Structures are given as structure tokens and as C-alpha cells.
XYZ file of C-alpha atoms in Angstrom:
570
model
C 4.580 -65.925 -10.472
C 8.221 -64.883 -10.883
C 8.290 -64.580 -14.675
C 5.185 -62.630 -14.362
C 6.880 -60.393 -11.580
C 10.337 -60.168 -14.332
C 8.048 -59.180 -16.994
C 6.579 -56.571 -14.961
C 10.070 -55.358 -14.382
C 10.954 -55.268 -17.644
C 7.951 -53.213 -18.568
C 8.732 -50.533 -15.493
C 12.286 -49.919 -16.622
C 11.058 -49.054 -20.089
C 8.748 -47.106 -18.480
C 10.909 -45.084 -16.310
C 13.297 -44.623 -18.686
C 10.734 -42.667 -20.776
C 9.677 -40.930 -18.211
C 12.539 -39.563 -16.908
C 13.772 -38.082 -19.548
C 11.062 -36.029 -20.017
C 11.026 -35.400 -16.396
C 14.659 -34.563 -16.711
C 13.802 -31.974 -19.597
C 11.082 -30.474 -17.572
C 13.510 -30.397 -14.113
C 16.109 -28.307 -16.396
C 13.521 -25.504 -17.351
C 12.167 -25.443 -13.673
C 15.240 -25.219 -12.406
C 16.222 -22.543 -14.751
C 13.118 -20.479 -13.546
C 14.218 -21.277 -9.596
C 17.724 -19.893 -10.633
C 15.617 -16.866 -11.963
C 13.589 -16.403 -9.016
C 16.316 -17.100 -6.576
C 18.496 -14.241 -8.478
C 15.118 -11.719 -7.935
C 15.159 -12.471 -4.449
C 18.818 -11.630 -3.792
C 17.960 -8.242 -5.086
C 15.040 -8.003 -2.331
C 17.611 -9.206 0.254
C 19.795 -6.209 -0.855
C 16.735 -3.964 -1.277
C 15.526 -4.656 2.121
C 18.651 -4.053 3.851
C 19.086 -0.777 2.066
C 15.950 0.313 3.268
C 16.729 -0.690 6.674
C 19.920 1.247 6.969
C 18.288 3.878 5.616
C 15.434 4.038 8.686
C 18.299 3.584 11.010
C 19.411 7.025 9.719
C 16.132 8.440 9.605
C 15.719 7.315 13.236
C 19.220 8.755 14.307
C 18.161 12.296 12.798
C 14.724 11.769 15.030
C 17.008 10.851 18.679
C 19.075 14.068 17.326
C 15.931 16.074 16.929
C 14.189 14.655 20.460
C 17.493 14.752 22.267
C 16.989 17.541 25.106
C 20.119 18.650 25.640
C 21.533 18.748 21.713
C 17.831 21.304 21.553
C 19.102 23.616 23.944
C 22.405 24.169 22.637
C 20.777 24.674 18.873
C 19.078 27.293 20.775
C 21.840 28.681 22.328
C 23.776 29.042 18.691
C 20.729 31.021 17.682
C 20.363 33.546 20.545
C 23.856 33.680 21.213
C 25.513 33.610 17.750
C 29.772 34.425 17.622
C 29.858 35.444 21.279
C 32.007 33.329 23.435
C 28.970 31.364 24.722
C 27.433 30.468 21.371
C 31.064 29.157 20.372
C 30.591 26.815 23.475
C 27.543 25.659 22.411
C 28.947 25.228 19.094
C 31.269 22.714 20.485
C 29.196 20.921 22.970
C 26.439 20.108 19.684
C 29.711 18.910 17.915
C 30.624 16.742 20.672
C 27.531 15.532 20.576
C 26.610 14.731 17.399
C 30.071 13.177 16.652
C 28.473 10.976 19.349
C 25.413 10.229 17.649
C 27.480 9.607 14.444
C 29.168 6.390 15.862
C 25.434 4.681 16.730
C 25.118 4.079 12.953
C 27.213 2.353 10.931
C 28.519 3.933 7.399
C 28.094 7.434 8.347
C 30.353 10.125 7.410
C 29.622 13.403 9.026
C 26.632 14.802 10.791
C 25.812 18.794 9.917
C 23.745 21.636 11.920
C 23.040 24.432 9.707
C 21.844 27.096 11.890
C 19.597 30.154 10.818
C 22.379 32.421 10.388
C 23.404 29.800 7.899
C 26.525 28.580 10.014
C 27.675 25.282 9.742
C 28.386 22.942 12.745
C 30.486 20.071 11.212
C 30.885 16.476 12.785
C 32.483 13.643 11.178
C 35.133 12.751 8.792
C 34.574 14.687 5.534
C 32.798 18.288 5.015
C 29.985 18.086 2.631
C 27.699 21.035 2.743
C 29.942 24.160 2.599
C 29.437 26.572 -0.649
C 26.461 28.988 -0.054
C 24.518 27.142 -2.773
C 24.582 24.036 -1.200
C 23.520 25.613 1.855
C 20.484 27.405 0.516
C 19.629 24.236 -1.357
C 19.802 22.166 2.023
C 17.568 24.820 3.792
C 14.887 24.986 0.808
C 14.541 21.207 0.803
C 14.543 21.026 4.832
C 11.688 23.665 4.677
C 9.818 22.001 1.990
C 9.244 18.543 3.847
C 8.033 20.308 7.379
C 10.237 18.416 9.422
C 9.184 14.847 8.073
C 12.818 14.966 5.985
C 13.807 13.632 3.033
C 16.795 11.470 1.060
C 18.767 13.765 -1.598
C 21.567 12.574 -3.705
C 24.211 14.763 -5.333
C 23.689 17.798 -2.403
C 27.186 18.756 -2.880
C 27.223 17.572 -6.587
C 29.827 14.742 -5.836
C 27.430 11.761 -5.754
C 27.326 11.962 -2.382
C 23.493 10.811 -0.559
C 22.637 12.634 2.608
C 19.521 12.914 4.988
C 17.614 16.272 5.115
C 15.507 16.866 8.024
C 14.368 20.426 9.483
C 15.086 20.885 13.122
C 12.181 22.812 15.781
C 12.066 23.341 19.157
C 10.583 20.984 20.794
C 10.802 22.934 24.242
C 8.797 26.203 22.488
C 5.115 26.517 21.644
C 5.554 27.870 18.866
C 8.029 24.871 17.449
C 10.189 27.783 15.929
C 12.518 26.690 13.819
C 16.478 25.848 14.999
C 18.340 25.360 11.683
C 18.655 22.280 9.030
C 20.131 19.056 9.985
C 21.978 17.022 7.142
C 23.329 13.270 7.684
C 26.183 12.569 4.882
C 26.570 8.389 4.598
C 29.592 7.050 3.056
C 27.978 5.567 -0.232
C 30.132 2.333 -0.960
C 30.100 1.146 3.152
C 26.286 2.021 3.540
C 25.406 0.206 0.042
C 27.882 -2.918 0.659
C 26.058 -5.853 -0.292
C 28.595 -8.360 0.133
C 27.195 -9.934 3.415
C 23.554 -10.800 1.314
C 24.862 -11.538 -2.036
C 26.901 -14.365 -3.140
C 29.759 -13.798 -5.150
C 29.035 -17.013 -7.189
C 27.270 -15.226 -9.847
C 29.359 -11.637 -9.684
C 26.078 -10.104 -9.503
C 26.068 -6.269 -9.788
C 23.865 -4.044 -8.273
C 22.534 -0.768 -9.468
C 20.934 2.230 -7.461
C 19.504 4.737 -9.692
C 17.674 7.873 -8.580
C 16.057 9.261 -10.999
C 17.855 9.047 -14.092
C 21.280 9.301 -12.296
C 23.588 6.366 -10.669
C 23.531 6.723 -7.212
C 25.619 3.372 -7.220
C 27.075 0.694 -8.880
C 28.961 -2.182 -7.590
C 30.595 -4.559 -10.103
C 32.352 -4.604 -13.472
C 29.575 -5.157 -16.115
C 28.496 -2.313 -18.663
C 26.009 0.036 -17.568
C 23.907 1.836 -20.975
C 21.817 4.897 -20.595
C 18.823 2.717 -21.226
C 19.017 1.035 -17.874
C 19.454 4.351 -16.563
C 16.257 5.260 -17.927
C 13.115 5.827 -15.354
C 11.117 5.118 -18.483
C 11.789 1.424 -19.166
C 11.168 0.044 -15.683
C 10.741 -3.843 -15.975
C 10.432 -6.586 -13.269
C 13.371 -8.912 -14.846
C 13.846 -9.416 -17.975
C 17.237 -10.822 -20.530
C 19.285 -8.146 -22.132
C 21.793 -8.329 -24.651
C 25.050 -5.396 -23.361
C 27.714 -5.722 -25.586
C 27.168 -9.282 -27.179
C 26.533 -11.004 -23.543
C 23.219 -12.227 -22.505
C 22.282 -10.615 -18.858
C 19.714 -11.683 -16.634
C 18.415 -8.435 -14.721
C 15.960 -8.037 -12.224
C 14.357 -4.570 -11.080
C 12.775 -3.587 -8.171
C 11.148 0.024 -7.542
C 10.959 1.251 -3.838
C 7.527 3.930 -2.438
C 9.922 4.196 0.961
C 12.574 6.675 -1.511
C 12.195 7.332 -5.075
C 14.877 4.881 -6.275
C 15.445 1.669 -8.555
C 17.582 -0.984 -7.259
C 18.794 -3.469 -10.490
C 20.544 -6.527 -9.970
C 22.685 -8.014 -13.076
C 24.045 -11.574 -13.937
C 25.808 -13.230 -16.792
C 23.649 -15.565 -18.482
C 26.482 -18.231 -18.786
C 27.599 -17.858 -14.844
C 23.793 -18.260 -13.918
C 23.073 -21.812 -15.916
C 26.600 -23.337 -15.720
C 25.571 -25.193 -12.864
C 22.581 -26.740 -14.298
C 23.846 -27.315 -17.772
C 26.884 -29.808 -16.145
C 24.293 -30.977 -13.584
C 21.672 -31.844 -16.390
C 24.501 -33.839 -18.784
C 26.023 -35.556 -15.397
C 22.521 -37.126 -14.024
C 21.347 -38.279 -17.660
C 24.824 -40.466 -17.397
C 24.086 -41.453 -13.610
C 20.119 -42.306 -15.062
C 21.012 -44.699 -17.383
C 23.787 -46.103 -15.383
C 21.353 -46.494 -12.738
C 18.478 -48.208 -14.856
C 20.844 -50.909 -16.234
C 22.179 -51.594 -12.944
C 19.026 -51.602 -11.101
C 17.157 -53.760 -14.220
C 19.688 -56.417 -13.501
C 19.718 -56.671 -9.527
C 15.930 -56.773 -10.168
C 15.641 -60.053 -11.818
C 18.250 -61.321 -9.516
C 16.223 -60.671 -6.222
C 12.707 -60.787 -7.966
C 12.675 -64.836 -6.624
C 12.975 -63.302 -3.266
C 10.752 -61.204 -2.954
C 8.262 -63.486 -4.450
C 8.569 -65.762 -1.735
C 8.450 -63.576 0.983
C 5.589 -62.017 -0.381
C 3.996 -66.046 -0.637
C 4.883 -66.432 3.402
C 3.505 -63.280 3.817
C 0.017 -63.969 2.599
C 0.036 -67.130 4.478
C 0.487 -65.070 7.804
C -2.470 -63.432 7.048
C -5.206 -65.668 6.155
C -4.204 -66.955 10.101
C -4.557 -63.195 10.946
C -7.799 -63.283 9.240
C -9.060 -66.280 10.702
C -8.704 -65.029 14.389
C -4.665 -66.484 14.946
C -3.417 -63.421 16.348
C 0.044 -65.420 17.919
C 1.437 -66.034 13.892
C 4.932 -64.999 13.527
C 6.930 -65.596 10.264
C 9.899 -67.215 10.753
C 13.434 -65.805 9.014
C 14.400 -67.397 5.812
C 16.411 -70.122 5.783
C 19.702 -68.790 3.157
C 21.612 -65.666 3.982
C 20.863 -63.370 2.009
C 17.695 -61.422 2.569
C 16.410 -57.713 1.348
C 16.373 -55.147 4.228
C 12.567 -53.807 2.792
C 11.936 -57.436 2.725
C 12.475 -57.900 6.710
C 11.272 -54.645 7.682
C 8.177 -56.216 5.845
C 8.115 -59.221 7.758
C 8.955 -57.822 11.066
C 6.177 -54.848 10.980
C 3.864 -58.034 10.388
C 5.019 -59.793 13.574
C 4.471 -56.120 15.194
C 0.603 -55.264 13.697
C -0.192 -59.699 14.827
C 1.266 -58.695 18.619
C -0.538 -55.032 18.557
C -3.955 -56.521 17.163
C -4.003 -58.919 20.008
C -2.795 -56.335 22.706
C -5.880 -53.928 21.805
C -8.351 -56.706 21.538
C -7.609 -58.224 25.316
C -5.950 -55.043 26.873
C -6.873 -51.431 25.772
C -10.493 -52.038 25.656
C -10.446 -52.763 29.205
C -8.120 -49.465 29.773
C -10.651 -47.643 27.918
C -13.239 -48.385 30.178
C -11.810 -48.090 33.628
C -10.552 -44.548 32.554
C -13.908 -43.728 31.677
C -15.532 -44.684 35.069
C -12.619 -42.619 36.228
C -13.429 -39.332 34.410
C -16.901 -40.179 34.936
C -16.221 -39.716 39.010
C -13.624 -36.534 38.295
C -17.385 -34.743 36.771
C -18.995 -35.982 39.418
C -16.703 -34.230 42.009
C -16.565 -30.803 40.102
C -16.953 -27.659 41.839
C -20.708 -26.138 41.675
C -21.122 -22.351 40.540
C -22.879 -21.381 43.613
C -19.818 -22.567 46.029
C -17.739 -19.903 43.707
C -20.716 -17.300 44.299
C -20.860 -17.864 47.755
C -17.003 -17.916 48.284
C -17.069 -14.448 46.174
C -19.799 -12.749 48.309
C -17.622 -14.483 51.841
C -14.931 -12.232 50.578
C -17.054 -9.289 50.003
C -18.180 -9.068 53.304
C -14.608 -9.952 54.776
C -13.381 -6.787 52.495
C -15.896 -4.809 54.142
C -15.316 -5.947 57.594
C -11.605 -4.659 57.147
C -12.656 -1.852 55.391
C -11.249 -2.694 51.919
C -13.916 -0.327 49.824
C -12.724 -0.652 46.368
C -12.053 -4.873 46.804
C -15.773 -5.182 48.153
C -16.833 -3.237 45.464
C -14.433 -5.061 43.006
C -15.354 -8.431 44.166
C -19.190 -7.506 44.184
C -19.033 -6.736 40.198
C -16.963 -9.668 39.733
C -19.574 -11.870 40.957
C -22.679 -9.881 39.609
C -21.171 -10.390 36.380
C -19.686 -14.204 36.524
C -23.547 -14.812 37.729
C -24.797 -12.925 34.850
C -22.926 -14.301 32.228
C -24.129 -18.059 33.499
C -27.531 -17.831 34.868
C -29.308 -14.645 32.370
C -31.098 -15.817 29.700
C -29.776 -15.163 25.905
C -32.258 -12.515 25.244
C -32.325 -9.807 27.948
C -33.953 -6.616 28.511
C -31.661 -3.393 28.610
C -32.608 -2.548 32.366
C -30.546 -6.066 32.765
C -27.736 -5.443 30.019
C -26.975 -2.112 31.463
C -26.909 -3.569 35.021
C -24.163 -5.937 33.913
C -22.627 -3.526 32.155
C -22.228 -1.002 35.479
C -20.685 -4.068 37.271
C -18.124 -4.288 34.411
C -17.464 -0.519 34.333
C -17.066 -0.527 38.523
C -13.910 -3.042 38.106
C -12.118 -1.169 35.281
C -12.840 2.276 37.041
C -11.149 1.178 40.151
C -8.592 -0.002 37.612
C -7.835 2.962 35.763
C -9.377 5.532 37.935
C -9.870 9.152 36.467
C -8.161 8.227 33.034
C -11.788 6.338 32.404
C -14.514 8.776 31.665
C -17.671 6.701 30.845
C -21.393 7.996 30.896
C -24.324 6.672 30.260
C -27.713 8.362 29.291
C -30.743 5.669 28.939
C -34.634 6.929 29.359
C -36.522 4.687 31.196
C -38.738 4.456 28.874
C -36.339 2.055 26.745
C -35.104 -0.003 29.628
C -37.743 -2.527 28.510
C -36.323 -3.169 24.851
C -34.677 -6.767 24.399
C -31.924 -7.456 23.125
C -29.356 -10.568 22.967
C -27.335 -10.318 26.141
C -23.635 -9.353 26.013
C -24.141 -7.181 23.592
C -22.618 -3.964 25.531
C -20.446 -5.006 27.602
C -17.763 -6.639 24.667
C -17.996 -3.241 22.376
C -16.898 -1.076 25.579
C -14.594 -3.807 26.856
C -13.133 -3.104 23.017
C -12.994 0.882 23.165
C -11.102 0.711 26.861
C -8.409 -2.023 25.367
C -7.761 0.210 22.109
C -8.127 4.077 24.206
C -6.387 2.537 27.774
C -4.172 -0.195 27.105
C -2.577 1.538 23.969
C -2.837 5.171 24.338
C -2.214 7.715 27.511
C -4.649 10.568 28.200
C -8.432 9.918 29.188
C -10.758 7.540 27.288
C -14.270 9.272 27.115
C -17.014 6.611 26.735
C -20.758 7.749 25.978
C -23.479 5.531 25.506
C -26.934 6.842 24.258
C -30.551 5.615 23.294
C -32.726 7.778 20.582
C -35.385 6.873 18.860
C -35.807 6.546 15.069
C -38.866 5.970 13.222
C -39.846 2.098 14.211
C -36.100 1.612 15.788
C -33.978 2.632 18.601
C -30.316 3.320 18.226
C -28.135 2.544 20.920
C -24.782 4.587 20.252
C -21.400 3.725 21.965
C -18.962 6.426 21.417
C -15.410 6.832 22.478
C -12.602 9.571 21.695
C -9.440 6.393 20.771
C -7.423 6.833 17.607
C -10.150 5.808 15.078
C -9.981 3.062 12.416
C -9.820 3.490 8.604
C -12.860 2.515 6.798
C -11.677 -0.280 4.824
C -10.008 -2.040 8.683
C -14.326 -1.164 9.798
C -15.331 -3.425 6.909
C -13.281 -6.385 7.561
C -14.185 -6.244 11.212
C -17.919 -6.369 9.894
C -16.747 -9.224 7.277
C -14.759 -11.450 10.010
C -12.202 -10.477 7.586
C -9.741 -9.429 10.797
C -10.398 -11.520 14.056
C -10.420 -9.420 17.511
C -7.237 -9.155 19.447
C -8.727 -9.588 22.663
C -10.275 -12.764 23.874
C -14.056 -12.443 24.077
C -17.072 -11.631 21.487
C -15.869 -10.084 18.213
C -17.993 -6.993 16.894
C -18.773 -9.708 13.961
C -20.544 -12.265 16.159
C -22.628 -9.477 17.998
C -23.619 -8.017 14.415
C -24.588 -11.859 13.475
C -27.160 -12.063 16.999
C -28.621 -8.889 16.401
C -29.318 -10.101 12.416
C -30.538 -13.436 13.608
C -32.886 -11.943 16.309
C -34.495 -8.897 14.718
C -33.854 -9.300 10.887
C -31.560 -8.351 8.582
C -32.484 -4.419 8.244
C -31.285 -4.231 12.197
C -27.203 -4.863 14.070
C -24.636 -2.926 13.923
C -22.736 0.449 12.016
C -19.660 1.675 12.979
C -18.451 5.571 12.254
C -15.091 6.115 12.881
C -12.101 7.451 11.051
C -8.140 8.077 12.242
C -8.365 10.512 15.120
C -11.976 10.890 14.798
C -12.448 8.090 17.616
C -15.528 5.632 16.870
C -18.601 5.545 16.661
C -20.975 1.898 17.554
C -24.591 2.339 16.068
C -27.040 -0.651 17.555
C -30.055 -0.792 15.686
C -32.622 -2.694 17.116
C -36.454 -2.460 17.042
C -39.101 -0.994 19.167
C -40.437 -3.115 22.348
C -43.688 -3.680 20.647
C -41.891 -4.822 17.198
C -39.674 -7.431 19.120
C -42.612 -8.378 20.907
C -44.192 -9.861 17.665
């Protein structure tokens, strides 16, 4: 057995040896792609922090444009002009936008431009001042309606500054109060040093347009990476006889490229050294590891011999064997841990055989009394209607009537059958409507208009209630104002349409079909529009269930199709 077990060793090394070098070869080129990748995504680190100082402007110019007090002295500039009250005003806006300025880091001056074209200045260098670059400002403030918009070279010095039209927010009429312009200092608010390593001396490129916006590092810039024309996710480029690994990233949030660039040589220094260093270490390692092997091969060989001894007594019902140490010194760690988790699995057999089984079934006849013991629904309906009467005994309206509803529909939801009429949905649904009314009192507006004549159609119960519960979460919990719910019942041909309809923000079309598709789950804990389409399929047939109409600030629309009483009676 232990020439059979060298020969086998033999055999693996030569093995091994084969395949790891071609693993090796294979690990370089991966690698190589990793370095690639991890390069890219250094450039998204820097793109996405771009893009988030550049919100944190956009944001500033909104707490500028919704501040209350900077408003009214815009409006005072207007009205008042050069008198001595405008020039107040003049300086209290300063004051306050030099304020503002500090919030954000990398700023360099805040400007008002007001409709007479004067220019309130704060911060630490002037940008807009010639008439042209005034008029310019203005035009471009007009042309985005407030929304605002990043320009670069305003004051044709490569400076990048934040546009944004200023209205009253106090008037009706939103009149106009002037043109506010954010100036950023370009090499603080593009510093990429705190995201990029400086490793690889990676340089990074803005480019709006087909003009640098910025450039940080030393490498060569041609015009055909200036180009808008040759956009490329990442590529290798040849700039003046050195290889260059660049990556490119375009950006929908402001019409800019962002280009990262790296030395070829810098990237795969690392790997090339690595590659040569742990072919050495390898073969080192296979020699060395070839020779312990035959050395400790009689070892293991007899271990493995005690081993299988153990467990024909194991086999055979002799849960007490233990194997004993060896007798010499030395001994393989693997080789104990072997012979030690044996003792283990011989003293754990025998503990479940004789001990847990009898755990197992004492706790058994102890759950067995804990379900005997639970609490019945009727002692939590007759504890609910105790209450009621207490509430009304003290005169507590709105909690009798709360706790009333409550019970009508924890009753309802465990004694109805599945398949209800709508006398008996409706029912359940006016007990549901009675809790969230006293809950949000006159902001819920909810109607229903049902002929009797339909009260008799069935239909799978809780099939209401969870489409209304949905429109109240969506118009109530998320939105101020007054949540209009109307439900209807026409008849069409041989179907009725039930219609829920509320006034909430809507839902695009494409969010309505993955709703339908159990594409997106509910937010809300209970019965997803999905699962009630799915009852109403199963119960009726596939040409019945559910459409929804809706569209962003259109509200929404619930269409129940179901058939008429003498159809579902079939």
C-alpha cells in the first residue's frame, strides 16, 4: 500500500506541475483584465463624485431660490433699485449668499443678476461682469425655465458655473427676480485625489463638448480624444510612442465625458514581477513538497489502516471505539485532526441514539400541550365587543366605532367563506373605511355607488378592501392634500365592472405592467394587486380580473371585471 500511495504521488506532482502552468498563464491574462476593470471603475468612483458635488450645487441654488428671506430682498432690489433701501437690500442678499457659499465646498462666488442687469457679487473672484456675459447668463437662465443648467467657459476663462433663473415664490404670478449664477473653483471641485490612487498616475479628463473642461496629470492630450465623435468605453492608444490604457465614461446628468488615462507599463508592472516570482516559488514548492511526501506517505498510510479498523467497530454497533495516539513522536496535524473528529462523530453517534431521541419526544408532548392551551378566536371577539360597550359606556364614540370595525373585519377575514357576494365584500369594506376615516378624518374622501341590483354578484373575498388599502398608503401616507376614493359598478355586455378610482400621483405604464407581472412586489404587507388578478382568473376565466388606468398625475384607475350573477352561477 505505500508504494502504491508514492506512485500516486509521483503521478500528482507531474500532474500539478502541468497544470499550473497553464493555470498560471491563464491567472496572468485574468488578472490583466481585473487590472482593466479595476482602472474603469476608478473612473466611476471619480465620475460619481463629480456628479454628486455637482447636485450639492444644484441643491444650494434650490435653498437660495426657496429661502424666504433672500426672496424678499431680490424683490426689494427690483422695486427699489439705487435708492438707499435697495442698496440695503443689496447688502443683506450679499450677506446672505456669502453665507450660503460656505455650505458647499469648492465654491468661488455666488452672483444675483437682477432685471436691471445689476450684479450682486459674493465670494472670492468676480466672474460675470462684461455686458455680454451678462446677457448670455440671462438668455441661458430664461431658456431652462427655472430648472437651470451647467455652462462652462461663461466668462470665457474655463471657468464652470451653475445657471438657474430666480421667481417669486411669494407672487402668483412667479414673476421673475433676476438670474442666479454659482462660479466653482474648477481644480478644488474636480480633485480626485481622495478616490484615485496615485499608484498608476492616472489622469483624468473632463471634456464638454469638444473643449477641456479639465485635466489633471502630465500625459499628452491629442485633439482626437477631444473629439465627441470617437466616444469609446476603454480601449489602448498609442500618444507619442507609449501604450495608454483609457477608459471613457459619458454622463445623461450634464453633457460631459469623463476619460481616465494610464501607462501601459505602470498598469502591468505588478503582475509581470508577480507572474516571474510565483513560477520560481511553484517549482520550489513542488520539489519540496514531492520530497516531504514520500517521507510522511508511511504515515499516513497507517493512520489511514487504524482508521478503517475504527470503523468496521462503528459499523458493527461499537459506538465506545476510540483510536489511541501513535506510539513515535512525530505525527501530521491533518492526520490527528482526522483521528480526533473520529473519536468526536463515535461519542456524537452514541449521544443521539440514547439521548436526543428521547429530547425529541418530550418536547413534542410539550408543544403538543402549548396548542392545546392556545387562545380561541371567539375569546378575542368577545374581549373586542367587552370593549365596545365599555367605550360606549364612557362615551368614547370614535373607539366604539373603531373597535366595532376592528372586530367586524378580524371576524370576516376568519370565518367568510373564499367566495363572497358583494353585499358582504362591501360590508367589510365599510368596516375598513370607518377605522381609517377616524384616522385621517376629512383628508379621506371615499364614496361608494353600488345598485342593489349587483349586490348579489360573487366574487373571491378580499378583493376590495387590499386595492383601497393600496390607494390610501400611496395618496395618505406619501402625499398631503385629500385622497378622493370612488368606487362604481356598471354593466357591460355579459360583465360588470367594478371601478376603484383615486386622485394619488399615478404610475407609469411600464411600473402598471410589472405590478400585473409580479415583476415589483407590494410595499405594504397584505394581498398584492398580482394575487387578486390571479383569484379573479382562476374563478371566472381568463377573459375576466383586473386593468389598471393610470398615468403620472392622472391618479389610477382599478377595472374589476367579473361576470354576471347568472354566468358565475354556472
Amino acid at each position: 500500500m505505500g508504494s502504491g500511495f508514492s506512485a500516486i504521488l509521483v503521478i500528482e506532482a507531474i500532474f500539478i506541475c502541468i497544470v499550473s502552468f497553464i493555470s498560471i498563464n491563464l491567472f496572468y491574462h485574468k488578472h490583466t483584465e481585473l487590472l482593466y476593470n479595476e482602472s474603469a471603475e476608478v473612473l466611476n468612483l471619480y465620475f460619481s463624485r463629480v456628479e454628486d458635488r455637482l447636485r450639492e450645487v444644484e441643491n444650494l441654488s434650490f435653498s437660495i431660490l426657496s429661502d424666504l428671506t433672500i426672496q424678499e430682498h431680490f424683490n426689494n432690489i427690483n422695486d427699489y433699485g439705487e435708492t438707499y433701501e435697495g442698496y440695503m437690500s443689496q447688502q443683506k442678499a450679499r450677506n446672505k449668499l456669502l453665507y450660503k457659499l460656505f455650505l458647499v465646498e469648492g465654491i468661488e462666488s455666488i452672483e444675483f443678476i437682477d432685471n436691471n442687469n445689476q450684479v450682486i457679487h459674493a465670494g472670492y473672484k468676480t466672474k460675470v461682469q462684461p455686458s455680454a456675459d451678462i446677457e448670455t447668463a440671462k438668455k441661458i437662465a430664461y431658456e431652462t425655465y427655472g430648472t437651470g443648467t451647467w455652462e462652462t467657459n461663461l466668462s470665457g476663462d474655463g471657468s464652470i458655473s451653475f445657471v438657474r433663473l430666480i421667481r417669486s415664490i411669494t407672487n402668483p404670478g412667479f414673476n421673475p427676480l433676476g438670474v442666479l449664477v454659482i462660479n466653482i473653483d474648477v481644480n478644488s471641485f474636480m480633485s480626485y485625489s481622495s478616490v484615485i490612487s496615485s499608484k498608476f498616475h492616472s489622469d483624468i479628463l473632463i471634456i464638454a463638448g469638444d473643449d477641456l473642461v479639465y485635466s489633471a496629470g502630465q500625459h499628452p492630450v491629442n485633439a482626437e480624444l477631444l473629439s465627441a465623435d470617437n466616444y469609446f468605453p476603454y480601449k489602448i492608444k498609442n500618444i507619442d510612442g507609449e501604450n495608454y490604457f483609457i477608459t471613457e465614461r459619458k454622463t445623461d446628468y450634464v453633457d460631459w465625458r469623463f476619460i481616465s488615462m494610464i501607462r501601459c507599463d505602470e498598469l502591468l508592472a505588478d503582475i509581470n514581477n508577480l507572474k516571474r516570482l510565483v513560477i520560481v516559488i511553484f517549482i520550489l514548492s513542488i520539489v519540496l513538497s514531492t520530497g516531504i511526501g514520500f517521507n510522511f506517505s508511511g504515515l499516513i498510510t497507517r493512520t489511514l489502516v487504524r482508521l478503517s479498523r475504527g470503523m468496521k467497530h462503528v459499523e458493527k454497533g461499537d459506538y465506545n471505539v476510540v483510536l489511541a495516539e501513535p506510539d513515535g513522536r512525530l505525527d501530521i496535524e491533518e492526520v490527528s485532526q482526522l483521528r480526533h473528529n473520529f473519536n468526536i462523530m463515535a461519542k456524537r453517534i452514541d449521544y443521539l441514539v440514547n439521548d436526543v431521541l428521547k429530547k425529541e419526544i418530550r418536547i413534542r408532548e410539550f408543544q403538543y400541550k402549548i396548542l392545546q392551551q392556545q387562545i380561541n378566536p371567539h375569546f378575542l371577539y368577545n374581549t373586542l365587543d367587552t370593549i365596545h360597550w365599555m367605550s360606549l359606556g364612557y362615551g368614547c364614540d370614535k373607539i366604539s366605532d373603531m373597535v366595532r370595525s376592528l372586530s367586524n373585519l378580524f371576524r370576516g377575514a376568519l370565518e367568510l367563506e373564499d367566495i363572497v357576494t358583494l353585499n358582504e365584500e362591501t360590508r367589510f369594506l365599510k368596516d375598513y373605511i370607518t377605522i381609517q376615516k377616524i384616522r385621517f378624518e376629512e383628508r379621506l374622501d371615499f364614496r361608494m355607488e353600488i345598485d342593489d341590483e349587483y349586490l348579489g354578484l360573487l366574487i373571491p373575498k378580499l378583493t376590495l378592501q387590499p386595492i383601497v388599502e393600496n390607494s390610501i398608503n400611496y395618496c395618505l401616507e406619501k402625499y398631503e392634500g385629500i385622497c378622493s376614493i370612488r368606487i362604481e359598478c356598471r354593466k357591460r355586455d355579459s360583465w360588470v365592472e367594478l371601478s376603484i378610482s383615486d386622485n394619488g400621483p399615478g404610475m407609469e405604464q411600464e411600473f402598471v405592467r410589472k405590478l400585473l407581472s409580479g415583476e415589483s412586489k407590494p410595499t405594504k404587507t397584505g394581498i398584492g394587486l398580482k394575487n387578486i388578478d390571479e383569484r379573479l382568473r382562476i374563478f371566472y376565466g381568463d377573459e375576466y380580473g383586473i386593468i389598471i388606468e393610470s398615468g403620472i398625475g392622472k391618479g389610477t384607475t382599478v377595472i374589476i371585471r367579473v361576470p354576471t350573477d347568472e354566468k358565475a352561477s354556472a
